[in-house]
Tab-separated table of C-alpha atoms and ligand atoms in Angstrom:
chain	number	residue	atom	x	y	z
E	1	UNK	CA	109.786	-104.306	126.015
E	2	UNK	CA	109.015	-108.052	127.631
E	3	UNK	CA	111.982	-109.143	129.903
E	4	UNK	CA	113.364	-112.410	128.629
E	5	UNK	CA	112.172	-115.463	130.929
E	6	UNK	CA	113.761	-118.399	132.841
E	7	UNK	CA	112.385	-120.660	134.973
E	8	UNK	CA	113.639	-122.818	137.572
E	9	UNK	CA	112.925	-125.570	139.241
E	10	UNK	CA	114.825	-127.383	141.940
E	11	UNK	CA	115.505	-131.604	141.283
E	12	UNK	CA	118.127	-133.400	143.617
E	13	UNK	CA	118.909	-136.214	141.686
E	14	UNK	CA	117.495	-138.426	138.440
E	15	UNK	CA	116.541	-141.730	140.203
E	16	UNK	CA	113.033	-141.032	140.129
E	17	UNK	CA	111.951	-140.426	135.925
E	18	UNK	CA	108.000	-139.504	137.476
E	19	UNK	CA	109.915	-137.232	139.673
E	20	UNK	CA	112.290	-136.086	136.904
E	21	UNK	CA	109.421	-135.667	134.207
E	22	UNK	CA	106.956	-134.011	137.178
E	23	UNK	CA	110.131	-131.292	137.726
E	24	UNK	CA	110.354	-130.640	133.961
E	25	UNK	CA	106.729	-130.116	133.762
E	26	UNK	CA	106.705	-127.969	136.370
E	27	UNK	CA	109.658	-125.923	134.884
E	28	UNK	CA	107.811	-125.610	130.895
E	29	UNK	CA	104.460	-124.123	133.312
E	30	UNK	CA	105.313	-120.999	133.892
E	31	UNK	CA	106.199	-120.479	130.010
E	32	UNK	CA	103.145	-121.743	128.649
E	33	UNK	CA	104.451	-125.898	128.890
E	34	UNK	CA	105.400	-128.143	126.581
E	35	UNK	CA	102.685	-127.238	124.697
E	36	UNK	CA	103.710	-123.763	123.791
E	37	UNK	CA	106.679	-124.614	121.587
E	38	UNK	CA	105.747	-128.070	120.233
E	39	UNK	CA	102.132	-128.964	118.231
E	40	UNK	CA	100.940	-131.825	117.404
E	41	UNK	CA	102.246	-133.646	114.359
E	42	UNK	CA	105.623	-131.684	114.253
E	43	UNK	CA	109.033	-132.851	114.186
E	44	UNK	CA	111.209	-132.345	117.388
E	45	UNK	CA	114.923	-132.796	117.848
E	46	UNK	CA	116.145	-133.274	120.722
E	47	UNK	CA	119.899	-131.972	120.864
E	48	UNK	CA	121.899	-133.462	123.450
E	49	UNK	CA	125.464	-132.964	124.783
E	50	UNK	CA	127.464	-135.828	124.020
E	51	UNK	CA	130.854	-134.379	123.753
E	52	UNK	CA	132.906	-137.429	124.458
E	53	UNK	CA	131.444	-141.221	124.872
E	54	UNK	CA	131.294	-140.966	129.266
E	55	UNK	CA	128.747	-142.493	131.659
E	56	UNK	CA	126.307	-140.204	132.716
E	57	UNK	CA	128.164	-140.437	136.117
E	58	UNK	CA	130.693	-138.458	134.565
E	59	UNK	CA	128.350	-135.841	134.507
E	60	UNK	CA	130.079	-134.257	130.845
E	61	UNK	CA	127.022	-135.547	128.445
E	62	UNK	CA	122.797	-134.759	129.172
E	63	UNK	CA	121.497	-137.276	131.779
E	64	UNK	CA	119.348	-140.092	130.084
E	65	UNK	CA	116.820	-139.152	132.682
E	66	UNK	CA	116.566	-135.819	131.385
E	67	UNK	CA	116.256	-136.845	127.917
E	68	UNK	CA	113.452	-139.502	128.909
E	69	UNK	CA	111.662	-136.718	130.259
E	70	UNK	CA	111.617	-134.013	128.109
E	71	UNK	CA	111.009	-136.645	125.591
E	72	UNK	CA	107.780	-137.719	127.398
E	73	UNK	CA	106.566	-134.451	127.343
E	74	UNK	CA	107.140	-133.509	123.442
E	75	UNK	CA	105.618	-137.223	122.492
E	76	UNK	CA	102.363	-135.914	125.116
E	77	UNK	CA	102.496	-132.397	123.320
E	78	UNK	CA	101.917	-134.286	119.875
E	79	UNK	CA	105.386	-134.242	118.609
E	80	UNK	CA	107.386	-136.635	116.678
E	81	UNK	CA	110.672	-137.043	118.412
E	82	UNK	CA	114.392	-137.671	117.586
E	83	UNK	CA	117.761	-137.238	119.239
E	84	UNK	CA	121.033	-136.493	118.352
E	85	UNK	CA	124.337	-135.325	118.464
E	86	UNK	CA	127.787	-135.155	117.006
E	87	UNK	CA	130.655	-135.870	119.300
E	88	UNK	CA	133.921	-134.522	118.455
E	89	UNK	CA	135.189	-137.638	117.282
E	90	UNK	CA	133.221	-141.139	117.442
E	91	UNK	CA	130.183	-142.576	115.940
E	92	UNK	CA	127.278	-140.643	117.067
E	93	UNK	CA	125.134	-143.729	117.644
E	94	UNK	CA	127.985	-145.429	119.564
E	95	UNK	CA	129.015	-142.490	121.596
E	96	UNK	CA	124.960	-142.142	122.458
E	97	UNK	CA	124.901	-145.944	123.824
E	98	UNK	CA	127.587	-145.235	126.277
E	99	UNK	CA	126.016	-142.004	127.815
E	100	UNK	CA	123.063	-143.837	128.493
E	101	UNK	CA	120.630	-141.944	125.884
E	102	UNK	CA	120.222	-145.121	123.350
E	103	UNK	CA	118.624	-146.838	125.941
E	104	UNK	CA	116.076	-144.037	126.684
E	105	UNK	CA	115.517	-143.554	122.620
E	106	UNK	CA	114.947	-147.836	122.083
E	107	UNK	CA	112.604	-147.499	125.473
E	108	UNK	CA	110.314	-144.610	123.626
E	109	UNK	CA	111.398	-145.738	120.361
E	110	UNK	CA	112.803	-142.026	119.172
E	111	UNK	CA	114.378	-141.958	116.060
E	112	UNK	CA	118.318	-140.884	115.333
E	113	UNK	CA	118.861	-138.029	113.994
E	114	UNK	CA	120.269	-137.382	111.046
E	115	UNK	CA	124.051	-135.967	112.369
E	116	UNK	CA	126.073	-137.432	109.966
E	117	UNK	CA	124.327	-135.413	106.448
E	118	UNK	CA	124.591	-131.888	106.306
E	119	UNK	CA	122.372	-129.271	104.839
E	120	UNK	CA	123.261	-125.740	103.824
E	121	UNK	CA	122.112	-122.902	106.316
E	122	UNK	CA	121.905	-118.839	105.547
E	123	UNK	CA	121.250	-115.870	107.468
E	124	UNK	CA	122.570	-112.555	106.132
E	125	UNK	CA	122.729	-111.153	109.790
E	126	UNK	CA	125.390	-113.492	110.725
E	127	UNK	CA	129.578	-112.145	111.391
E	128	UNK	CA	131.621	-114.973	110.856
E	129	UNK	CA	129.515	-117.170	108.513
E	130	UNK	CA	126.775	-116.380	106.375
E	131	UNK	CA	126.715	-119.977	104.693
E	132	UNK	CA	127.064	-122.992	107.277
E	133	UNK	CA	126.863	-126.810	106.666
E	134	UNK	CA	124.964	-128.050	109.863
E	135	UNK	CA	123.597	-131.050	110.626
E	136	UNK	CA	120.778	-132.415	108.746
E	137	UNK	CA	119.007	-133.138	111.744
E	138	UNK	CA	118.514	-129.589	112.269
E	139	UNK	CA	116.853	-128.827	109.048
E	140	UNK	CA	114.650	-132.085	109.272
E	141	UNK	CA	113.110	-130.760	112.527
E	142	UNK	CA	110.547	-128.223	113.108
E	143	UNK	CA	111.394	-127.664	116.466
E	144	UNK	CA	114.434	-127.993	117.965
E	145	UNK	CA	114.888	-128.221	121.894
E	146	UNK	CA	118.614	-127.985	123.272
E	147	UNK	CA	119.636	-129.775	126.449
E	148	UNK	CA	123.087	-129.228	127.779
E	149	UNK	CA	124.526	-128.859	130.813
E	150	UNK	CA	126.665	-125.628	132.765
E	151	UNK	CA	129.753	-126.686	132.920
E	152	UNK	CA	133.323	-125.134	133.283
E	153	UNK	CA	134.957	-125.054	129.593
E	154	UNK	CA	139.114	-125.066	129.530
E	155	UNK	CA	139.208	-122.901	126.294
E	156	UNK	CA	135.558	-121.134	126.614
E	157	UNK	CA	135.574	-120.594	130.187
E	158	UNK	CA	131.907	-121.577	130.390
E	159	UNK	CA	129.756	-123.997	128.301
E	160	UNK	CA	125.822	-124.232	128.513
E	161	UNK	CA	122.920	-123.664	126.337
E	162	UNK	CA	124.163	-120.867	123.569
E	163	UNK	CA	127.606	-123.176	122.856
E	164	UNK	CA	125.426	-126.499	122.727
E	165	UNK	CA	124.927	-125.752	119.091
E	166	UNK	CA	128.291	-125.942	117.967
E	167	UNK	CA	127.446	-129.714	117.735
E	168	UNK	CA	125.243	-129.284	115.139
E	169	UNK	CA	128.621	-128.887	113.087
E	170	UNK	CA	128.865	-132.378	112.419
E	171	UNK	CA	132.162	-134.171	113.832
E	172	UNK	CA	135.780	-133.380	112.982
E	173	UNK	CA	134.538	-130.561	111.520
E	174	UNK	CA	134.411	-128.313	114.668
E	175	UNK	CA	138.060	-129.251	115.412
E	176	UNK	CA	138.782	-127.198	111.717
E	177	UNK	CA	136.880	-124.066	113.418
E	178	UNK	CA	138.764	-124.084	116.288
E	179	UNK	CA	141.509	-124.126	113.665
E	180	UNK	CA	140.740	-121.395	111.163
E	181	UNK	CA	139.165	-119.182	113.483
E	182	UNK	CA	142.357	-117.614	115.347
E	183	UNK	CA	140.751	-116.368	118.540
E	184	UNK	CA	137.988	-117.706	120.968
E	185	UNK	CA	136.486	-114.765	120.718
E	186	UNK	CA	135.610	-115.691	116.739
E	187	UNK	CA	134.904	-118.820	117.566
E	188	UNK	CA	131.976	-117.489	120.223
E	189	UNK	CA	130.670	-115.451	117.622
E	190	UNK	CA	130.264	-118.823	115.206
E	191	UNK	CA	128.673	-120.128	117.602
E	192	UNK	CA	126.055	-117.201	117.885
E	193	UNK	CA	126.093	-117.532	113.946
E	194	UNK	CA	124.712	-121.265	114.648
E	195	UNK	CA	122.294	-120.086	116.875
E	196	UNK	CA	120.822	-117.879	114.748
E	197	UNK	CA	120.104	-120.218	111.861
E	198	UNK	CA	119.422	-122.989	113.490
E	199	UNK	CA	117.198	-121.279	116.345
E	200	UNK	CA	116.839	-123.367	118.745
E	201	UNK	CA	112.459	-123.068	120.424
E	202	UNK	CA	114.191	-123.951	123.892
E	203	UNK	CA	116.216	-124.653	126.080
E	204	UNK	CA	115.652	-127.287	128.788
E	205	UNK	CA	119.034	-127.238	131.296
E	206	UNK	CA	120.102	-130.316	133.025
E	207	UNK	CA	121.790	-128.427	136.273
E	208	UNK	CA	121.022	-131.485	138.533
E	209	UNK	CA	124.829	-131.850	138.222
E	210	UNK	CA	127.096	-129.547	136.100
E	211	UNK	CA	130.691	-129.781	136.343
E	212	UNK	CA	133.415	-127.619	137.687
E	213	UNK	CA	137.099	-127.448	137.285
E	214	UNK	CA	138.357	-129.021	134.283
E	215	UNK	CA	135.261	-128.878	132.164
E	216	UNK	CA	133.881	-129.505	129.622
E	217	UNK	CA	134.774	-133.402	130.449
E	218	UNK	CA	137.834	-134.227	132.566
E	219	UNK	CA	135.750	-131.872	135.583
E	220	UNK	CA	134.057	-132.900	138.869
E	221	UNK	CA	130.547	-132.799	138.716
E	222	UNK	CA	128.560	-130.457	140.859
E	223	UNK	CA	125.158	-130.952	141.944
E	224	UNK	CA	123.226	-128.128	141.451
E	225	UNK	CA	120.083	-129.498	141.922
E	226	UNK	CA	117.798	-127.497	139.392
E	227	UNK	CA	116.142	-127.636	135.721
E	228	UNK	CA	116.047	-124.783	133.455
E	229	UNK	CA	113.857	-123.763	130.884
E	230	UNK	CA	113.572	-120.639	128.669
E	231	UNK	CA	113.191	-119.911	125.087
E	232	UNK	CA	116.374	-116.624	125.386
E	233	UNK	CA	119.479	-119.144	125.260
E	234	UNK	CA	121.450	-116.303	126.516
E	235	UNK	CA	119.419	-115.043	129.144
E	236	UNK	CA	119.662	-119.451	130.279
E	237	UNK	CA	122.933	-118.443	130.233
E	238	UNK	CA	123.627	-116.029	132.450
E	239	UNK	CA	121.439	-117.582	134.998
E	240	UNK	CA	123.457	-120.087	135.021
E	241	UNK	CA	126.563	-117.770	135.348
E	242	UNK	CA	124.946	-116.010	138.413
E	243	UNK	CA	124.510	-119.227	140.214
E	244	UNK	CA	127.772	-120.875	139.778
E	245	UNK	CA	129.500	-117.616	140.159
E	246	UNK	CA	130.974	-117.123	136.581
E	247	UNK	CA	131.789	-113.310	135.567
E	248	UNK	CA	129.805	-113.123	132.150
E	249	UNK	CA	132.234	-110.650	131.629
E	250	UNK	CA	134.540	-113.921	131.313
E	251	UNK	CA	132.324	-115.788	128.705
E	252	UNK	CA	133.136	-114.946	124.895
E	253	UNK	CA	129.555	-116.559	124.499
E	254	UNK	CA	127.880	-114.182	126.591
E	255	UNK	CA	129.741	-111.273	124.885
E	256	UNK	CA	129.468	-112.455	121.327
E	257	UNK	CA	125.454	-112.773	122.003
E	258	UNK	CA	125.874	-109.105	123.614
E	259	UNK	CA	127.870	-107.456	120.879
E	260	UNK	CA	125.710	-108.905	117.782
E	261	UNK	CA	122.409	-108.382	119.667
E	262	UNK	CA	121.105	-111.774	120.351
E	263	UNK	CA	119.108	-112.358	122.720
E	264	UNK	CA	119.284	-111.106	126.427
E	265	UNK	CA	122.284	-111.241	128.650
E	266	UNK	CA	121.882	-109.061	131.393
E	267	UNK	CA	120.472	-110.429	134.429
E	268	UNK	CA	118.676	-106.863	134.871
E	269	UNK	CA	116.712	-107.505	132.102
E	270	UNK	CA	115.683	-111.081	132.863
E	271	UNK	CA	112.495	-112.407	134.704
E	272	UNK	CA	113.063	-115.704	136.846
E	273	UNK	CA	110.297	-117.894	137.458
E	274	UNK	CA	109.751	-120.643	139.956
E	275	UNK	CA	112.035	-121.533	142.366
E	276	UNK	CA	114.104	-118.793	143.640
E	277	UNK	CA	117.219	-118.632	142.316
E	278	UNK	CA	119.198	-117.655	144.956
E	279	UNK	CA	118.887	-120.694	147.097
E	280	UNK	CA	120.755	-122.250	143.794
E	281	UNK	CA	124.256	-120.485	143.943
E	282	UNK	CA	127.196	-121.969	144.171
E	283	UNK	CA	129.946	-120.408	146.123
E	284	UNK	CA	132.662	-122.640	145.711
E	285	UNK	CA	132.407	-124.038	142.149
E	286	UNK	CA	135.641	-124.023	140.773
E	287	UNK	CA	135.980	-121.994	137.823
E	288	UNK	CA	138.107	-122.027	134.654
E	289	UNK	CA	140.814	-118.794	136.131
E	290	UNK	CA	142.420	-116.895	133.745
E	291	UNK	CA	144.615	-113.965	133.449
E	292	UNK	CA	141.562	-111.733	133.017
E	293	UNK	CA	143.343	-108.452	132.902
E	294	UNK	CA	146.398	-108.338	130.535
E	295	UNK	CA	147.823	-104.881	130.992
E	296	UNK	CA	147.067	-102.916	127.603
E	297	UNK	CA	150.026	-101.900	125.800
E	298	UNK	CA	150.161	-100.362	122.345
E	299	UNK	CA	151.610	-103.556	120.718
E	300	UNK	CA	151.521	-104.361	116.827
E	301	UNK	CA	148.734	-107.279	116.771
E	302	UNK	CA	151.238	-109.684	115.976
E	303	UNK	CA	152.723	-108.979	119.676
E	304	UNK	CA	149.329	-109.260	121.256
E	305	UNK	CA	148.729	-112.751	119.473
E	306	UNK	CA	152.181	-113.884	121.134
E	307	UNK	CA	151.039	-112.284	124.201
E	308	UNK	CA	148.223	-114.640	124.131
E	309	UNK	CA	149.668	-117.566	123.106
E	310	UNK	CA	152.282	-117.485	125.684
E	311	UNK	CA	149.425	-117.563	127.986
E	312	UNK	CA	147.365	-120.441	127.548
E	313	UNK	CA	148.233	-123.289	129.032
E	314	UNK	CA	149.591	-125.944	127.040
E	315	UNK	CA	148.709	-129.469	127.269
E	316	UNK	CA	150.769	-132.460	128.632
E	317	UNK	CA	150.020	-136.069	128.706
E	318	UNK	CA	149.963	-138.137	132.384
E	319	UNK	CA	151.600	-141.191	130.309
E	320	UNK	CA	150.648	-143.331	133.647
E	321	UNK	CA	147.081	-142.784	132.950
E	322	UNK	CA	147.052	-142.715	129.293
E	323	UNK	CA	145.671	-145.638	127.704
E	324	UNK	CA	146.839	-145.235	124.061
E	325	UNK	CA	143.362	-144.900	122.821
E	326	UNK	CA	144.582	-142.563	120.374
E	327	UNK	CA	141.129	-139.974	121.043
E	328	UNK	CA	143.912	-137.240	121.622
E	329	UNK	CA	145.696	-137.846	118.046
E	330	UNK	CA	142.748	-138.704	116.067
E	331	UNK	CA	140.576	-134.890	117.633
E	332	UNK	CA	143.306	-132.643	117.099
E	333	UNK	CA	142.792	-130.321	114.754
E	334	UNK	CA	146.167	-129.661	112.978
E	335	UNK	CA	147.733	-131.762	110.448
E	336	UNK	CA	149.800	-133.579	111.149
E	337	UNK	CA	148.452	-133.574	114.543
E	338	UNK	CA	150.071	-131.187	117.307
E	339	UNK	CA	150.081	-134.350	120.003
E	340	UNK	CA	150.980	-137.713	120.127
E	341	UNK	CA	150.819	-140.116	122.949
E	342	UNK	CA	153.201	-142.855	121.168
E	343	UNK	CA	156.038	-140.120	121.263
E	344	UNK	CA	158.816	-139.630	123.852
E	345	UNK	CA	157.419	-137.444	126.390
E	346	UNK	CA	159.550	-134.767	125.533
E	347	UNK	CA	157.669	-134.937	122.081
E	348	UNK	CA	154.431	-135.744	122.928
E	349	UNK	CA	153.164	-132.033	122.152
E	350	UNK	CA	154.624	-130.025	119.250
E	351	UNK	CA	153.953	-126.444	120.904
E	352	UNK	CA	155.285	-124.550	117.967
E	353	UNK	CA	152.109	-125.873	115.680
E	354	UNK	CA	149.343	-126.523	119.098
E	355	UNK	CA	146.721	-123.906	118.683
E	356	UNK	CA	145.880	-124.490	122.595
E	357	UNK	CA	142.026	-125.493	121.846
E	358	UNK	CA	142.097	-128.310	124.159
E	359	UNK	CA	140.295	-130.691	122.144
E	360	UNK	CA	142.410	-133.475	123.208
E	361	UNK	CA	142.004	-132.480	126.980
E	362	UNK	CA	138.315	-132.625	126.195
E	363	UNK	CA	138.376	-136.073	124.145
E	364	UNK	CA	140.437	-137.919	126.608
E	365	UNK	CA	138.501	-140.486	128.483
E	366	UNK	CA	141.010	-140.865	131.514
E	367	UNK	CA	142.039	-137.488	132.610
E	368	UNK	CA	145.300	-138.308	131.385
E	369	UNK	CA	145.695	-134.946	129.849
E	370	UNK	CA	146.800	-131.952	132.047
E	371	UNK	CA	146.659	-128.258	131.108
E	372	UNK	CA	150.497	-127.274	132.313
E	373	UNK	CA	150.271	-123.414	132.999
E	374	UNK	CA	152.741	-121.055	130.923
E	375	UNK	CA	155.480	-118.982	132.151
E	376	UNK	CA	153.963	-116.040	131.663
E	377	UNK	CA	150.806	-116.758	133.463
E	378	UNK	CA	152.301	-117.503	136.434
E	379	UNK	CA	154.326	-113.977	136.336
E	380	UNK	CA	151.001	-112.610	136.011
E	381	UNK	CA	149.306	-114.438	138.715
E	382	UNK	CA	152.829	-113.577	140.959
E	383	UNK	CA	152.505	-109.640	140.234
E	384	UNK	CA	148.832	-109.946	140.652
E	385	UNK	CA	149.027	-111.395	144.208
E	386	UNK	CA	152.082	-109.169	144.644
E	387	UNK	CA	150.164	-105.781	143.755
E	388	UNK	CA	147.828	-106.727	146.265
U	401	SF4	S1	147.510	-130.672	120.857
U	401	SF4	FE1	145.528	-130.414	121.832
U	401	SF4	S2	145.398	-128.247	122.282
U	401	SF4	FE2	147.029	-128.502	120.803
U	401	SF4	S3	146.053	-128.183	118.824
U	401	SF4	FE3	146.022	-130.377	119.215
U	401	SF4	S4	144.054	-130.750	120.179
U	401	SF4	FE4	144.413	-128.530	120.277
U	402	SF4	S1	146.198	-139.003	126.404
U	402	SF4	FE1	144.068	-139.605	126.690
U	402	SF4	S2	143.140	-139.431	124.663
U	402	SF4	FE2	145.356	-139.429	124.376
U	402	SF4	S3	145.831	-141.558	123.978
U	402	SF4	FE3	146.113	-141.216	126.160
U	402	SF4	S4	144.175	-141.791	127.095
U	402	SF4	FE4	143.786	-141.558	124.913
């Protein structure tokens, strides 16, 4: 059997786009190029990470620059290109002018995907959904090349190329996911679903920076200095896990892809190209910790979900930096919604009805949401350090 492929390439910043297009290029060689995954007169989308409307200096959406050049490179390969994505909450085309990317589309005149329309996807294969409304966009393309970035994610640990395709769910309707779905762990395996019938030709990663800590958008962001590019979106994956120093074991992504069979996650079984990868790691990007090793007990599963719940963190406003933009009230996915900035602070959070998915921590533009650890974790974390 073929070992699954990644190549690397290293980049230090996006100032230059001949430099940035020249490091792509360089990246697609070793897999054939541009030219082995898009022909001439197809239709190429171009789905980019824009969770939240940020600068690009935030480092939480795709860098225009990357866009512009993997752009350039499907337009020279023959292809007819668009771009899209659907935030979490927002008008795609707005949210797309403030990361920077509608400039880049108007400059190459790419079209807009279609993110808003929906068409039906099947794939009998598939655990948690066998029927999915996705995006139009995705069914209107031929090929479809993903372009997200590693970064830290609060309730998925870890988000890169495998999770970029929970976007294709258009808007609000990923908060209702993390809503019906009760664990993470179900929600991973959706987003395999998603992967499987949209299938994505490849993945081009934009790990010139990532972001660390409080990913997937209130994080620092971490040069890394590299492209990626490989057609296995898990086997991207754990690359990128082995250079910023993420367990995979830690990943519901990685696991989901392992447990249903999709593509390759073991970094045994996967052939790096180009750079070496090595000189790419990471040691001190700070990860998303969490109580990794609740002690098994034989517990009915309504204790274990209580168990969990007393876990997560639970989310608190910083009313100093809140700006009453509402992005909190208007993401959340439980009705009537579990937070509300106008309240009291006392009752800012209703913590009987949060389902701890973070979406406001993600849609906040100011950082003015903090993750308050539970009491439980931190007896964890104390008999952890005290078992030492
Ligand atoms: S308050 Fe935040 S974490 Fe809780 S359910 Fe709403 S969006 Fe999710
Ligand atoms: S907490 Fe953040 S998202 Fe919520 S209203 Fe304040 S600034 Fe906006």
């Amino acid at each position: 059997m073929s070992r699954a492929r990644v190549s690397i390439k290293g980049l230090e910043d996006y100032a230059d786009d001949d430099k940035v297009v020249g490091a792509v290029r360089a990246c697609l060689e070793p897999l054939g190029g541009m030219g082995a995954f898009v022909k001439p007169g197809q239709k190429v989308l171009l789905k980019v990470n824009i969770v939240t409307p940020l600068a690009p200096e935030r480092a939480a959406t795709t860098h225009p620059a990357m866009v512009r050049a993997a752009a350039r490179l499907a337009l020279e390969a023959g292809g007819r290109v668009s771009v899209g994505d659907s935030p979490g909450i927002g008008d795609p085309a707005k949210v797309l002018e403030t990361c920077g990317i509608a400039a880049v589309m108007r400059e190459l005149k790419l079209e807009l995907a279609d993110f808003k329309n929906t068409a039906t996807f099947e794939c009998a294969e598939n655990r948690v959904a066998r029927k999915l409304d996705l995006a139009k966009a995705a069914a209107d393309a031929d090929v479809i090349i993903t372009i997200p970035k590693p970064k830290t994610h609060m309730q998925m640990t870890y988000t890169g190329a495998v999770k970029n395709q929970f976007g294709l769910i258009p808007g609000t309707r990923k908060a209702q996911y993390h809503y019906r779905l009760e664990t993470r762990e179900w929600l991973a395996m959706l987003m395999v679903d998603i992967n499987r019938m949209a299938r994505p030709a490849l993945c081009i990663m934009d790990a010139v920076y990532g972001m660390d800590g409080e990913g997937p958008s209130s994080g620092n962001p971490r040069k890394i200095a590299a492209v990626l590019a490989s057609s296995d979106l898990p086997a991207m994956d754990a690359v990128c896990c082995a250079i910023i120093g993420q367990d995979p074991e830690q990943v519901p992504t990685q696991a989901a892809c392992r447990e249903s069979g999709f593509g390759t996650t073991e970094l045994e079984d996967i052939e790096v190209l180009g750079d070496d990868w090595k000189k790419f790691r990471l040691r001190d990007f700070e990860l998303v910790k969490r109580v990794s090793s609740v002690p098994f007990l034989p517990l009915p599963k309504a204790a274990h979900k209580w168990i969990r719940e007393q876990l997560s963190p639970r989310p608190r406003i910083i009313n100093d930096k809140c700006i009453l933009c509402m992005a909190c009230f208007k993401g959340c996915p439980v009705e009537p919604s579990a937070i509300d900035p106008r309240r009291e602070a006392a009752r800012q959070v209703n913590d009987k009805t949060c389902i701890r998915c973070y979406c406001c921590h993600e849609f906040c533009p100011e950082k003015a949401i903090r993750l308050r650890k539970s009491w439980l974790d931190r007896i964890f974390r104390l008999s952890a350090l005290i078992g030492r």
